[in-house]
Amino acid sequence: MEAAIENMIEALTLEIMAVKSNGRSLVLELQAGFRQGREGSYTLYSFFLSEEVNFRDDSPMKIVIGRKEVDGCVVAVRNGMLIIALNEDFGERIPSARMLVNNWFLLECLQNKLREVQDGKAPFHKKMADGMLTNCAERIAEVDVPEVVFNFGKPLNAAQRKVVRQAAGSSLLYVWGPPGTGKTSTLAAVVHALFLQGKSVLLVSNTNIAVDTALECIADRMCSLPEFHEGAVLRFGPIVSDTLRAKYSSQVQFDSVVERLSVVLREKLDSLEKEAESVTTSICEVEECLKKFDALRAADHAIKHYEAQRQELLKQIAEQEGSLTSLNQTLQQTTADLKRVQSMGVVRRFFSGLNEERLRQTLNITWLRIKSLEDSRNAAYHKVQQLQEHIADHKSVFVELESQLKCRQSESGCQSELRALQERLSQLTAEIGAVKNGIRSIRQELLGKCRVMATTVYQSFLKEEVGRPFDAVIVDEAGMLALPMVYYAAGLATEKVIVAGDFRQLPPIVMSRDPACEKWLKRDVFFAAGIADSVEQGAYPSSLVTLNEQFRMQDD
């Protein structure tokens, strides 16, 4: 059946292209959202829908609230209401929001998973999947099951009992159950019987509400078993049903069970994380203190540096003042000599030895030197004033820092304290890591001990925790699922596959009209395996059991 996987991958490619081309429907304006509660790390919100939408459960989405964008996923669309799971809690109400859904994400994930199967990179029992696709069973037989399975609640009728016995004894079983024929309660009995046989069971369905409905019936049957309270029955994904949540959330919801079983570790983790937060705060305080010691040193250095510059300038000013005094004396003497020369006659001037022109040059040079020295001195005085202001500012900082550090220990004491705090934080980080590893180990151990896992078919190819081998795989509402989804889920079974649904209800919704999509995506497994055609011809295969008693409608 290698060609079957190839054809499924190709059909998914065509469908993804068709969905992307119709991307306008992926934006939805939402109004009046109400918080419904928490599921693990998610917060559930419900919105009334004003238009019909076609979103698959577990589709990833983003919601824009005001200016904030938050990731989440679609949980359910039913009865005109949309239920979503968000990564953040926005309080009791969300007045308005815009939702963006990647409606082809699940198809791409399924396609990638089938490619992994094709390349031998994913755990997959191809013989089981191919047998389901072609109605080829290794064994078909009815075996006795413990009477407790049949005696629980409302007695099962003959057809329902046959389903349970044949499911327990066969490698492949198709269950045709039109609405109201008790298919869900019958499958719960099948799970009960397989559990008592020591089998592990994966139950998948099309929607979260269908999973919850089936799991509630299973839990009602098995809640008296000790293993039930130890995580033997798990719900993977958010619970939609209020009654299931109220009755069994702490026993079956995966994150809730992990939290319950790891309560001691979580208390220790909270304590360690609080201490780590406190130690981190203390480290910040000591580091801030050490920064102040550095700043104190820097201020003292700056004061000394500026004071040295100031003293140097004062010395320079003193030298300049001395030079100015000498030059002023020269200026006075030269001016007097010039006046005296100007008052002499030619003969006296000759015998005096004074030269008027030379005196004028000396006078001019002296004036220039005096002006230059005065400018330099004034600049030095201005620089001294600036330095004095810098010194005052740094002294103010120094005094303030000294005041702040009075109540602290010495710098060396702070450094010792910092080393001790950092060592403690390192110890706490290691202890926190060990506790988290312990919690992860509980998660892994819980998954290993899980005997019955109930989830949507989408989670089987989205999450590694689900996409592992089980003794038996039960696909509920198979008539509403695209064939590749049922095929992949069936390949997770090692011993038996049970397919239940009603092939006379609406087929899977497909956007593409390509013949390949019509064959591999729009046909359900009952048609692909030839079950529907055989029934139409009045020939019922031995692998098919029909539930033919209607409990929901009026007799007429």
mmCIF file of C-alpha atoms in Angstrom, residues 56-426:
data_model
loop_
_atom_site.group_PDB
_atom_site.id
_atom_site.type_symbol
_atom_site.label_atom_id
_atom_site.label_comp_id
_atom_site.label_asym_id
_atom_site.label_seq_id
_atom_site.Cartn_x
_atom_site.Cartn_y
_atom_site.Cartn_z
ATOM 1 C CA ARG A 56 -11.058 21.942 13.172
ATOM 2 C CA ASP A 57 -10.580 21.346 16.878
ATOM 3 C CA ASP A 58 -6.944 21.847 17.975
ATOM 4 C CA SER A 59 -6.248 24.283 15.114
ATOM 5 C CA PRO A 60 -3.626 26.817 16.247
ATOM 6 C CA MET A 61 -4.764 30.436 16.284
ATOM 7 C CA LYS A 62 -3.773 33.922 17.355
ATOM 8 C CA ILE A 63 -6.109 36.341 19.032
ATOM 9 C CA VAL A 64 -5.598 40.109 18.987
ATOM 10 C CA ILE A 65 -6.990 41.924 22.032
ATOM 11 C CA GLY A 66 -6.358 45.651 21.840
ATOM 12 C CA ARG A 67 -2.692 45.871 20.865
ATOM 13 C CA LYS A 68 -1.759 42.496 22.343
ATOM 14 C CA GLU A 69 -1.410 39.301 20.294
ATOM 15 C CA VAL A 70 -1.672 35.961 22.093
ATOM 16 C CA ASP A 71 -1.281 32.360 20.885
ATOM 17 C CA GLY A 72 -3.886 29.686 21.523
ATOM 18 C CA CYS A 73 -5.892 26.952 19.833
ATOM 19 C CA VAL A 74 -9.472 26.166 18.836
ATOM 20 C CA VAL A 75 -11.046 23.811 21.377
ATOM 21 C CA ALA A 76 -14.561 23.365 19.991
ATOM 22 C CA VAL A 77 -17.196 24.852 17.708
ATOM 23 C CA ARG A 78 -20.695 23.738 18.683
ATOM 24 C CA ASN A 79 -24.213 25.053 19.142
ATOM 25 C CA GLY A 80 -23.288 28.483 17.805
ATOM 26 C CA MET A 81 -20.444 28.850 20.273
ATOM 27 C CA LEU A 82 -16.679 28.957 19.801
ATOM 28 C CA ILE A 83 -14.439 27.763 22.648
ATOM 29 C CA ILE A 84 -10.747 28.652 22.514
ATOM 30 C CA ALA A 85 -7.745 28.039 24.790
ATOM 31 C CA LEU A 86 -5.349 30.967 25.313
ATOM 32 C CA ASN A 87 -1.844 31.064 26.771
ATOM 33 C CA GLU A 88 -2.810 34.044 28.979
ATOM 34 C CA ASP A 89 -5.641 34.907 31.353
ATOM 35 C CA PHE A 90 -7.488 38.107 30.395
ATOM 36 C CA GLY A 91 -9.964 38.073 33.282
ATOM 37 C CA GLU A 92 -13.653 37.230 33.333
ATOM 38 C CA ARG A 93 -14.574 38.916 30.036
ATOM 39 C CA ILE A 94 -13.049 39.799 26.679
ATOM 40 C CA PRO A 95 -15.346 42.502 25.192
ATOM 41 C CA SER A 96 -13.965 42.189 21.672
ATOM 42 C CA ALA A 97 -11.114 40.521 19.818
ATOM 43 C CA ARG A 98 -9.949 39.493 16.371
ATOM 44 C CA MET A 99 -9.026 35.865 15.783
ATOM 45 C CA LEU A 100 -6.666 34.605 13.093
ATOM 46 C CA VAL A 101 -6.713 30.856 12.426
ATOM 47 C CA ASN A 102 -4.219 28.870 10.373
ATOM 48 C CA ASN A 103 -6.745 26.436 8.946
ATOM 49 C CA TRP A 104 -4.210 24.440 6.970
ATOM 50 C CA PHE A 105 -1.725 23.896 9.802
ATOM 51 C CA LEU A 106 -3.206 20.534 10.820
ATOM 52 C CA LEU A 107 -3.196 19.318 7.226
ATOM 53 C CA GLU A 108 0.469 20.267 6.851
ATOM 54 C CA CYS A 109 1.340 18.511 10.127
ATOM 55 C CA LEU A 110 -0.468 15.366 8.985
ATOM 56 C CA GLN A 111 1.279 15.516 5.628
ATOM 57 C CA ASN A 112 4.686 15.877 7.326
ATOM 58 C CA LYS A 113 3.898 12.966 9.648
ATOM 59 C CA LEU A 114 2.974 10.749 6.688
ATOM 60 C CA ARG A 115 6.279 11.692 5.045
ATOM 61 C CA GLU A 116 8.062 10.626 8.256
ATOM 62 C CA VAL A 117 6.183 7.331 8.092
ATOM 63 C CA GLN A 118 7.182 6.945 4.460
ATOM 64 C CA ASP A 119 10.846 7.549 5.368
ATOM 65 C CA GLY A 120 10.704 5.219 8.371
ATOM 66 C CA LYS A 121 11.303 8.061 10.843
ATOM 67 C CA ALA A 122 8.081 7.713 12.831
ATOM 68 C CA PRO A 123 6.774 4.718 14.852
ATOM 69 C CA PHE A 124 4.112 3.180 12.637
ATOM 70 C CA HIS A 125 2.626 -0.291 12.167
ATOM 71 C CA LYS A 126 1.901 -0.182 8.469
ATOM 72 C CA LYS A 127 0.368 -3.648 8.413
ATOM 73 C CA MET A 128 -2.367 -2.544 10.830
ATOM 74 C CA ALA A 129 -3.072 0.674 8.876
ATOM 75 C CA ASP A 130 -3.133 -1.102 5.508
ATOM 76 C CA GLY A 131 -5.396 -3.856 6.881
ATOM 77 C CA MET A 132 -7.848 -1.251 8.159
ATOM 78 C CA LEU A 133 -7.817 0.502 4.785
ATOM 79 C CA THR A 134 -8.569 -2.693 2.840
ATOM 80 C CA ASN A 135 -10.717 -4.587 5.388
ATOM 81 C CA CYS A 136 -8.047 -7.240 5.716
ATOM 82 C CA ALA A 137 -8.047 -8.735 9.228
ATOM 83 C CA GLU A 138 -5.578 -11.266 10.618
ATOM 84 C CA ARG A 139 -8.265 -12.657 12.894
ATOM 85 C CA ILE A 140 -11.976 -12.143 13.449
ATOM 86 C CA ALA A 141 -13.343 -13.846 16.519
ATOM 87 C CA GLU A 142 -15.559 -13.338 19.524
ATOM 88 C CA VAL A 143 -14.119 -14.085 22.955
ATOM 89 C CA ASP A 144 -15.639 -14.081 26.400
ATOM 90 C CA VAL A 145 -15.081 -11.000 28.532
ATOM 91 C CA PRO A 146 -15.630 -10.537 32.279
ATOM 92 C CA GLU A 147 -19.323 -10.215 33.106
ATOM 93 C CA VAL A 148 -18.641 -6.965 34.983
ATOM 94 C CA VAL A 149 -18.236 -5.272 31.590
ATOM 95 C CA PHE A 150 -21.840 -6.153 30.677
ATOM 96 C CA ASN A 151 -23.366 -5.574 34.087
ATOM 97 C CA PHE A 152 -22.378 -1.936 34.444
ATOM 98 C CA GLY A 153 -25.251 0.553 34.215
ATOM 99 C CA LYS A 154 -27.855 -0.053 31.536
ATOM 100 C CA PRO A 155 -27.514 -3.630 30.185
ATOM 101 C CA LEU A 156 -26.030 -3.907 26.712
ATOM 102 C CA ASN A 157 -28.194 -5.403 23.988
ATOM 103 C CA ALA A 158 -27.114 -8.338 21.831
ATOM 104 C CA ALA A 159 -25.453 -6.230 19.124
ATOM 105 C CA GLN A 160 -23.563 -4.153 21.674
ATOM 106 C CA ARG A 161 -22.378 -7.291 23.466
ATOM 107 C CA LYS A 162 -21.199 -8.667 20.139
ATOM 108 C CA VAL A 163 -19.172 -5.499 19.510
ATOM 109 C CA VAL A 164 -17.431 -5.917 22.871
ATOM 110 C CA ARG A 165 -16.694 -9.634 22.426
ATOM 111 C CA GLN A 166 -15.538 -9.247 18.829
ATOM 112 C CA ALA A 167 -13.405 -6.197 19.687
ATOM 113 C CA ALA A 168 -11.723 -8.257 22.405
ATOM 114 C CA GLY A 169 -11.046 -11.189 20.060
ATOM 115 C CA SER A 170 -10.335 -9.597 16.654
ATOM 116 C CA SER A 171 -7.480 -7.649 15.087
ATOM 117 C CA LEU A 172 -9.894 -5.453 13.108
ATOM 118 C CA LEU A 173 -13.465 -4.381 13.727
ATOM 119 C CA TYR A 174 -15.777 -1.882 12.045
ATOM 120 C CA VAL A 175 -18.741 -0.678 14.104
ATOM 121 C CA TRP A 176 -21.604 0.942 12.245
ATOM 122 C CA GLY A 177 -23.572 2.929 14.783
ATOM 123 C CA PRO A 178 -26.141 5.468 13.551
ATOM 124 C CA PRO A 179 -27.061 8.261 16.011
ATOM 125 C CA GLY A 180 -28.894 7.061 19.103
ATOM 126 C CA THR A 181 -27.780 3.431 18.918
ATOM 127 C CA GLY A 182 -25.548 3.635 21.996
ATOM 128 C CA LYS A 183 -22.251 3.658 20.122
ATOM 129 C CA THR A 184 -20.463 5.769 22.763
ATOM 130 C CA SER A 185 -21.510 3.594 25.705
ATOM 131 C CA THR A 186 -20.614 0.482 23.663
ATOM 132 C CA LEU A 187 -17.119 1.802 22.946
ATOM 133 C CA ALA A 188 -16.736 2.579 26.655
ATOM 134 C CA ALA A 189 -17.511 -1.083 27.345
ATOM 135 C CA VAL A 190 -14.942 -2.104 24.708
ATOM 136 C CA VAL A 191 -12.289 0.046 26.424
ATOM 137 C CA HIS A 192 -13.267 -1.489 29.775
ATOM 138 C CA ALA A 193 -12.922 -5.013 28.387
ATOM 139 C CA LEU A 194 -9.574 -4.302 26.714
ATOM 140 C CA PHE A 195 -8.282 -2.703 29.927
ATOM 141 C CA LEU A 196 -9.210 -5.818 31.888
ATOM 142 C CA GLN A 197 -7.321 -7.854 29.246
ATOM 143 C CA GLY A 198 -4.231 -5.794 30.104
ATOM 144 C CA LYS A 199 -4.236 -3.894 26.806
ATOM 145 C CA SER A 200 -3.269 -0.270 26.263
ATOM 146 C CA VAL A 201 -5.836 1.734 24.297
ATOM 147 C CA LEU A 202 -5.752 4.968 22.294
ATOM 148 C CA LEU A 203 -9.228 6.427 21.742
ATOM 149 C CA VAL A 204 -9.417 9.258 19.190
ATOM 150 C CA SER A 205 -12.327 11.188 17.769
ATOM 151 C CA ASN A 206 -13.113 14.139 15.567
ATOM 152 C CA THR A 207 -13.896 16.740 18.243
ATOM 153 C CA ASN A 208 -12.992 17.503 21.834
ATOM 154 C CA ILE A 209 -16.627 17.216 22.922
ATOM 155 C CA ALA A 210 -16.874 13.729 21.352
ATOM 156 C CA VAL A 211 -13.696 12.716 23.198
ATOM 157 C CA ASP A 212 -15.090 14.081 26.474
ATOM 158 C CA THR A 213 -18.424 12.297 26.013
ATOM 159 C CA ALA A 214 -16.725 8.954 25.412
ATOM 160 C CA LEU A 215 -14.230 9.465 28.230
ATOM 161 C CA GLU A 216 -16.955 10.288 30.726
ATOM 162 C CA CYS A 217 -18.610 6.949 29.957
ATOM 163 C CA ILE A 218 -15.240 5.211 30.337
ATOM 164 C CA ALA A 219 -14.483 7.008 33.614
ATOM 165 C CA ASP A 220 -17.899 6.146 35.032
ATOM 166 C CA ARG A 221 -17.079 2.490 34.407
ATOM 167 C CA MET A 222 -13.504 2.506 35.665
ATOM 168 C CA CYS A 223 -13.508 5.046 38.505
ATOM 169 C CA SER A 224 -13.689 2.254 41.099
ATOM 170 C CA LEU A 225 -10.410 0.729 39.886
ATOM 171 C CA PRO A 226 -7.286 1.769 41.876
ATOM 172 C CA GLU A 227 -5.327 2.275 38.645
ATOM 173 C CA PHE A 228 -7.820 4.915 37.548
ATOM 174 C CA HIS A 229 -6.668 7.209 40.366
ATOM 175 C CA GLU A 230 -3.013 6.584 39.520
ATOM 176 C CA GLY A 231 -3.257 8.017 35.988
ATOM 177 C CA ALA A 232 -4.119 4.851 34.061
ATOM 178 C CA VAL A 233 -6.796 6.784 32.120
ATOM 179 C CA LEU A 234 -5.743 10.145 30.670
ATOM 180 C CA ARG A 235 -7.354 12.925 28.691
ATOM 181 C CA PHE A 236 -4.784 14.657 26.484
ATOM 182 C CA GLY A 237 -5.911 18.156 25.507
ATOM 183 C CA PRO A 238 -8.418 20.605 27.018
ATOM 184 C CA ILE A 239 -11.644 19.274 28.546
ATOM 185 C CA VAL A 240 -14.758 20.897 27.082
ATOM 186 C CA SER A 241 -17.449 18.986 28.961
ATOM 187 C CA ASP A 242 -18.399 20.673 32.243
ATOM 188 C CA THR A 243 -19.596 17.364 33.723
ATOM 189 C CA LEU A 244 -16.380 15.517 32.868
ATOM 190 C CA ARG A 245 -14.343 18.389 34.318
ATOM 191 C CA ALA A 246 -16.397 18.465 37.510
ATOM 192 C CA LYS A 247 -16.374 14.692 38.033
ATOM 193 C CA TYR A 248 -12.967 13.511 36.871
ATOM 194 C CA SER A 249 -10.632 16.367 35.887
ATOM 195 C CA SER A 250 -8.095 15.686 38.660
ATOM 196 C CA GLN A 251 -8.051 11.963 37.747
ATOM 197 C CA VAL A 252 -7.899 12.143 33.936
ATOM 198 C CA GLN A 253 -6.756 15.574 32.708
ATOM 199 C CA PHE A 254 -3.060 15.066 31.989
ATOM 200 C CA ASP A 255 -1.695 18.316 33.453
ATOM 201 C CA SER A 256 -4.015 18.057 36.467
ATOM 202 C CA VAL A 257 -2.878 14.483 37.175
ATOM 203 C CA VAL A 258 0.769 15.535 36.885
ATOM 204 C CA GLU A 259 0.102 18.390 39.300
ATOM 205 C CA ARG A 260 -1.672 16.065 41.747
ATOM 206 C CA LEU A 261 1.057 13.409 41.632
ATOM 207 C CA SER A 262 3.859 15.971 41.921
ATOM 208 C CA VAL A 263 2.318 18.137 44.668
ATOM 209 C CA VAL A 264 5.290 17.610 47.050
ATOM 210 C CA LEU A 265 7.795 18.448 44.316
ATOM 211 C CA ARG A 266 5.773 21.484 43.268
ATOM 212 C CA GLU A 267 5.663 22.758 46.838
ATOM 213 C CA LYS A 268 9.428 22.309 47.028
ATOM 214 C CA LEU A 269 9.803 24.022 43.651
ATOM 215 C CA ASP A 270 7.732 26.998 44.829
ATOM 216 C CA SER A 271 9.856 27.257 47.979
ATOM 217 C CA LEU A 272 13.128 27.053 46.039
ATOM 218 C CA GLU A 273 11.974 29.568 43.430
ATOM 219 C CA LYS A 274 10.906 32.017 46.163
ATOM 220 C CA GLU A 275 14.285 31.668 47.872
ATOM 221 C CA ALA A 276 16.043 32.067 44.513
ATOM 222 C CA GLU A 277 14.031 35.234 43.882
ATOM 223 C CA SER A 278 14.988 36.541 47.334
ATOM 224 C CA VAL A 279 18.677 35.674 46.816
ATOM 225 C CA THR A 280 18.613 37.331 43.388
ATOM 226 C CA THR A 281 17.198 40.493 44.990
ATOM 227 C CA SER A 282 19.951 40.413 47.636
ATOM 228 C CA ILE A 283 22.594 39.950 44.925
ATOM 229 C CA CYS A 284 21.241 43.015 43.136
ATOM 230 C CA GLU A 285 21.386 45.006 46.392
ATOM 231 C CA VAL A 286 24.994 43.954 47.131
ATOM 232 C CA GLU A 287 26.024 44.615 43.532
ATOM 233 C CA GLU A 288 24.426 48.047 43.823
ATOM 234 C CA CYS A 289 26.406 48.596 47.035
ATOM 235 C CA LEU A 290 29.644 47.606 45.307
ATOM 236 C CA LYS A 291 28.815 49.998 42.474
ATOM 237 C CA LYS A 292 28.515 52.741 45.098
ATOM 238 C CA PHE A 293 31.977 51.846 46.445
ATOM 239 C CA ASP A 294 33.265 52.117 42.874
ATOM 240 C CA ALA A 295 31.447 55.445 42.474
ATOM 241 C CA LEU A 296 32.903 56.653 45.831
ATOM 242 C CA ARG A 297 36.379 55.786 44.627
ATOM 243 C CA ALA A 298 35.724 57.478 41.299
ATOM 244 C CA ALA A 299 34.452 60.617 43.066
ATOM 245 C CA ASP A 300 37.508 60.742 45.335
ATOM 246 C CA HIS A 301 39.789 60.258 42.322
ATOM 247 C CA ALA A 302 37.976 63.026 40.435
ATOM 248 C CA ILE A 303 38.241 65.406 43.412
ATOM 249 C CA LYS A 304 41.993 64.813 43.664
ATOM 250 C CA HIS A 305 42.411 65.071 39.886
ATOM 251 C CA TYR A 306 40.508 68.369 39.652
ATOM 252 C CA GLU A 307 42.235 69.732 42.778
ATOM 253 C CA ALA A 308 45.668 69.005 41.237
ATOM 254 C CA GLN A 309 44.598 70.824 38.072
ATOM 255 C CA ARG A 310 43.314 73.736 40.167
ATOM 256 C CA GLN A 311 46.596 73.993 42.100
ATOM 257 C CA GLU A 312 48.549 73.899 38.849
ATOM 258 C CA LEU A 313 46.431 76.711 37.436
ATOM 259 C CA LEU A 314 46.773 78.790 40.623
ATOM 260 C CA LYS A 315 50.549 78.403 40.390
ATOM 261 C CA GLN A 316 50.360 79.459 36.746
ATOM 262 C CA ILE A 317 48.215 82.457 37.675
ATOM 263 C CA ALA A 318 50.707 83.481 40.369
ATOM 264 C CA GLU A 319 53.552 83.334 37.851
ATOM 265 C CA GLN A 320 51.499 85.349 35.372
ATOM 266 C CA GLU A 321 50.711 87.962 38.046
ATOM 267 C CA GLY A 322 54.485 88.317 38.698
ATOM 268 C CA SER A 323 55.175 88.695 34.982
ATOM 269 C CA LEU A 324 52.417 91.300 34.691
ATOM 270 C CA THR A 325 53.897 93.317 37.560
ATOM 271 C CA SER A 326 57.302 93.338 35.882
ATOM 272 C CA LEU A 327 55.808 94.232 32.495
ATOM 273 C CA ASN A 328 53.760 97.054 34.019
ATOM 274 C CA GLN A 329 56.948 98.448 35.545
ATOM 275 C CA THR A 330 58.638 98.188 32.145
ATOM 276 C CA LEU A 331 55.612 99.881 30.590
ATOM 277 C CA GLN A 332 55.788 102.794 33.101
ATOM 278 C CA GLN A 333 59.533 103.214 32.626
ATOM 279 C CA THR A 334 59.301 103.056 28.822
ATOM 280 C CA THR A 335 56.414 105.556 28.813
ATOM 281 C CA ALA A 336 58.432 107.951 31.036
ATOM 282 C CA ASP A 337 61.520 107.610 28.847
ATOM 283 C CA LEU A 338 59.451 108.266 25.723
ATOM 284 C CA LYS A 339 57.987 111.447 27.233
ATOM 285 C CA ARG A 340 61.414 112.592 28.326
ATOM 286 C CA VAL A 341 62.909 111.973 24.830
ATOM 287 C CA GLN A 342 60.043 113.835 23.209
ATOM 288 C CA SER A 343 60.754 116.850 25.449
ATOM 289 C CA MET A 344 64.507 116.976 24.602
ATOM 290 C CA GLY A 345 66.142 118.772 21.808
ATOM 291 C CA VAL A 346 68.194 117.025 19.164
ATOM 292 C CA VAL A 347 71.571 117.518 20.916
ATOM 293 C CA ARG A 348 70.375 116.407 24.360
ATOM 294 C CA ARG A 349 68.543 113.455 22.782
ATOM 295 C CA PHE A 350 71.798 112.446 21.066
ATOM 296 C CA PHE A 351 73.811 112.603 24.282
ATOM 297 C CA SER A 352 71.047 110.830 26.350
ATOM 298 C CA GLY A 353 71.437 107.607 24.364
ATOM 299 C CA LEU A 354 67.606 107.194 24.107
ATOM 300 C CA ASN A 355 66.035 106.216 20.775
ATOM 301 C CA GLU A 356 62.447 107.313 20.340
ATOM 302 C CA GLU A 357 61.663 104.717 17.696
ATOM 303 C CA ARG A 358 63.112 101.875 19.771
ATOM 304 C CA LEU A 359 61.184 103.092 22.815
ATOM 305 C CA ARG A 360 57.949 103.023 20.797
ATOM 306 C CA GLN A 361 58.674 99.435 19.679
ATOM 307 C CA THR A 362 59.392 98.365 23.269
ATOM 308 C CA LEU A 363 56.184 100.055 24.373
ATOM 309 C CA ASN A 364 54.105 98.224 21.753
ATOM 310 C CA ILE A 365 55.724 94.860 22.511
ATOM 311 C CA THR A 366 55.143 95.370 26.242
ATOM 312 C CA TRP A 367 51.459 96.228 25.639
ATOM 313 C CA LEU A 368 50.993 93.093 23.549
ATOM 314 C CA ARG A 369 52.655 90.884 26.174
ATOM 315 C CA ILE A 370 50.539 92.428 28.953
ATOM 316 C CA LYS A 371 47.328 91.841 26.922
ATOM 317 C CA SER A 372 48.321 88.232 26.183
ATOM 318 C CA LEU A 373 49.147 87.513 29.821
ATOM 319 C CA GLU A 374 45.913 89.129 31.039
ATOM 320 C CA ASP A 375 43.855 86.998 28.592
ATOM 321 C CA SER A 376 45.704 83.870 29.698
ATOM 322 C CA ARG A 377 45.271 84.749 33.378
ATOM 323 C CA ASN A 378 41.543 85.443 32.940
ATOM 324 C CA ALA A 379 41.093 82.130 31.136
ATOM 325 C CA ALA A 380 42.969 80.407 33.956
ATOM 326 C CA TYR A 381 40.735 82.125 36.538
ATOM 327 C CA HIS A 382 37.626 80.902 34.605
ATOM 328 C CA LYS A 383 39.033 77.365 34.437
ATOM 329 C CA VAL A 384 39.767 77.483 38.172
ATOM 330 C CA GLN A 385 36.139 78.455 38.798
ATOM 331 C CA GLN A 386 34.933 75.530 36.665
ATOM 332 C CA LEU A 387 37.245 73.137 38.500
ATOM 333 C CA GLN A 388 35.969 74.409 41.844
ATOM 334 C CA GLU A 389 32.404 73.678 40.707
ATOM 335 C CA HIS A 390 33.433 70.161 39.579
ATOM 336 C CA ILE A 391 35.164 69.600 42.902
ATOM 337 C CA ALA A 392 32.066 70.790 44.781
ATOM 338 C CA ASP A 393 29.813 68.485 42.738
ATOM 339 C CA HIS A 394 32.014 65.450 43.333
ATOM 340 C CA LYS A 395 32.382 66.293 47.005
ATOM 341 C CA SER A 396 28.582 66.387 47.223
ATOM 342 C CA VAL A 397 28.397 62.972 45.546
ATOM 343 C CA PHE A 398 31.167 61.685 47.798
ATOM 344 C CA VAL A 399 29.371 62.842 50.959
ATOM 345 C CA GLU A 400 26.061 61.347 49.764
ATOM 346 C CA LEU A 401 27.682 58.006 48.931
ATOM 347 C CA GLU A 402 29.522 57.985 52.256
ATOM 348 C CA SER A 403 26.208 58.573 54.018
ATOM 349 C CA GLN A 404 24.533 55.735 52.100
ATOM 350 C CA LEU A 405 27.390 53.336 52.794
ATOM 351 C CA LYS A 406 27.629 54.080 56.523
ATOM 352 C CA CYS A 407 25.066 51.387 57.359
ATOM 353 C CA ARG A 408 26.777 48.874 55.066
ATOM 354 C CA GLN A 409 29.756 46.690 55.783
ATOM 355 C CA SER A 410 33.133 47.298 54.176
ATOM 356 C CA GLU A 411 33.734 46.791 50.477
ATOM 357 C CA SER A 412 35.611 43.554 51.141
ATOM 358 C CA GLY A 413 32.683 42.408 53.299
ATOM 359 C CA CYS A 414 30.265 43.140 50.446
ATOM 360 C CA GLN A 415 32.455 41.184 48.047
ATOM 361 C CA SER A 416 32.481 38.202 50.424
ATOM 362 C CA GLU A 417 28.698 38.452 50.818
ATOM 363 C CA LEU A 418 28.259 38.599 47.022
ATOM 364 C CA ARG A 419 30.357 35.454 46.534
ATOM 365 C CA ALA A 420 28.291 33.627 49.159
ATOM 366 C CA LEU A 421 25.002 34.757 47.597
ATOM 367 C CA GLN A 422 26.129 33.778 44.098
ATOM 368 C CA GLU A 423 27.188 30.357 45.378
ATOM 369 C CA ARG A 424 23.789 29.909 47.040
ATOM 370 C CA LEU A 425 21.980 30.972 43.864
ATOM 371 C CA SER A 426 24.015 28.441 41.907
#
